[in-house]
Coordinates of C-alpha atoms in Angstrom, one line a residue:
M1 CA 130.3 138.4 64.7
F2 CA 128.3 139.0 61.5
F3 CA 125.5 136.8 62.8
K4 CA 125.4 138.5 66.2
R5 CA 124.9 141.9 64.4
L6 CA 122.3 140.4 62.1
L7 CA 120.3 138.7 64.9
G8 CA 120.7 141.7 67.2
K9 CA 119.3 144.0 64.6
Q10 CA 116.4 141.7 63.9
K11 CA 115.6 141.3 67.5
N12 CA 115.6 145.1 68.0
R13 CA 113.0 145.4 65.3
T14 CA 110.4 143.6 67.3
P15 CA 108.4 146.3 69.2
A16 CA 108.5 146.5 72.9
T17 CA 105.1 148.2 72.9
E18 CA 101.9 146.5 73.8
D19 CA 99.9 149.2 71.9
Q20 CA 97.5 147.0 69.9
D21 CA 97.2 149.5 67.0
E22 CA 101.0 149.5 66.6
L23 CA 101.2 145.7 66.9
I24 CA 98.5 145.3 64.3
R25 CA 100.2 147.7 61.9
I26 CA 103.4 145.7 62.2
A27 CA 101.7 142.3 62.0
R28 CA 99.9 143.3 58.8
G29 CA 102.6 145.3 57.1
D30 CA 106.2 144.5 58.1
Q31 CA 108.2 143.0 55.3
D32 CA 109.9 140.5 57.5
P33 CA 107.7 137.4 58.1
A34 CA 109.6 136.6 61.4
I35 CA 108.7 140.0 62.8
R36 CA 105.1 139.5 61.7
R37 CA 105.0 136.1 63.4
D38 CA 106.5 137.4 66.7
T39 CA 104.0 140.3 66.6
C40 CA 101.0 138.1 65.9
R41 CA 101.7 136.4 69.2
R42 CA 101.0 139.6 71.0
V43 CA 97.9 140.8 69.1
K44 CA 94.7 140.5 71.2
R45 CA 92.1 141.7 68.7
L46 CA 90.2 138.8 67.4
P47 CA 89.0 140.2 64.1
E48 CA 92.5 141.3 63.2
L49 CA 93.9 137.9 64.0
R50 CA 91.2 136.3 61.9
Y51 CA 92.1 138.6 59.0
I52 CA 95.8 137.9 59.3
A53 CA 95.2 134.2 59.6
S54 CA 93.3 134.2 56.3
S55 CA 95.2 136.7 54.3
D56 CA 98.9 136.9 55.1
A57 CA 101.3 135.8 52.3
D58 CA 103.4 133.7 54.6
A59 CA 102.1 130.4 55.8
G60 CA 104.0 130.6 59.1
V61 CA 102.4 133.9 59.9
R62 CA 99.0 132.5 59.1
D63 CA 99.6 129.5 61.3
I64 CA 100.7 131.6 64.3
A65 CA 97.8 134.0 63.9
L66 CA 95.3 131.1 63.7
A67 CA 96.7 129.3 66.7
H68 CA 96.8 132.4 68.8
Y69 CA 93.2 133.3 67.6
R70 CA 92.0 129.8 68.7
N71 CA 93.7 130.1 72.0
L72 CA 92.2 133.4 72.7
L73 CA 88.7 132.2 71.8
C74 CA 88.9 129.1 73.9
G75 CA 89.7 130.8 77.2
P76 CA 91.6 133.0 79.4
E77 CA 95.3 133.0 78.9
D78 CA 97.5 135.5 80.7
G79 CA 95.8 138.7 79.8
G80 CA 92.9 136.8 78.3
L81 CA 89.9 138.4 76.7
A82 CA 86.6 139.0 78.3
L83 CA 83.9 136.4 77.7
K84 CA 81.6 138.9 76.0
E85 CA 84.3 139.8 73.5
R86 CA 84.9 136.1 72.7
R87 CA 81.2 135.4 72.4
E88 CA 80.8 138.3 69.9
E89 CA 83.6 136.9 67.8
I90 CA 82.1 133.4 67.8
A91 CA 78.8 134.8 66.7
V92 CA 80.3 136.1 63.4
L93 CA 82.7 133.2 62.9
Q94 CA 81.9 131.1 59.9
N95 CA 84.8 128.6 59.9
Q96 CA 83.3 125.3 61.0
Q97 CA 86.6 123.8 61.9
I98 CA 87.4 126.6 64.3
L99 CA 83.9 126.5 65.8
E100 CA 84.3 122.8 66.4
Q101 CA 87.7 123.3 68.1
V102 CA 86.3 126.0 70.3
A103 CA 83.3 123.8 71.2
M104 CA 85.6 121.0 72.3
G105 CA 88.4 123.2 73.9
G106 CA 86.6 126.2 75.3
L107 CA 87.1 126.6 79.0
E108 CA 83.7 128.1 79.8
A109 CA 80.4 126.4 79.1
E110 CA 79.1 129.6 77.5
I111 CA 81.9 129.3 74.9
R112 CA 81.4 125.6 74.2
G113 CA 77.6 125.8 73.8

């Protein structure tokens, strides 16, 4: 019973909103790394994900943010980002490893080239 309450409270803390400003605020500032990890999966702003992936104190949050960032860069997921937005992010990206992954895994030729 104790665990049901604990898990229930934790689950309720994950926002039901899709408001990107609110999700970013939670992903950058919540004290619970599990909440930050769950929220990072729903953030769709590439510069914010890049920042979280490089600066969060929790390695799990950084890993989730980086994986989601790469997936969004590579191509349309459900609710994917526009090609123009992804190309603009790639233009400022300096991480050679991510650029290589995008070049190999990008769905559109414009992203790979």
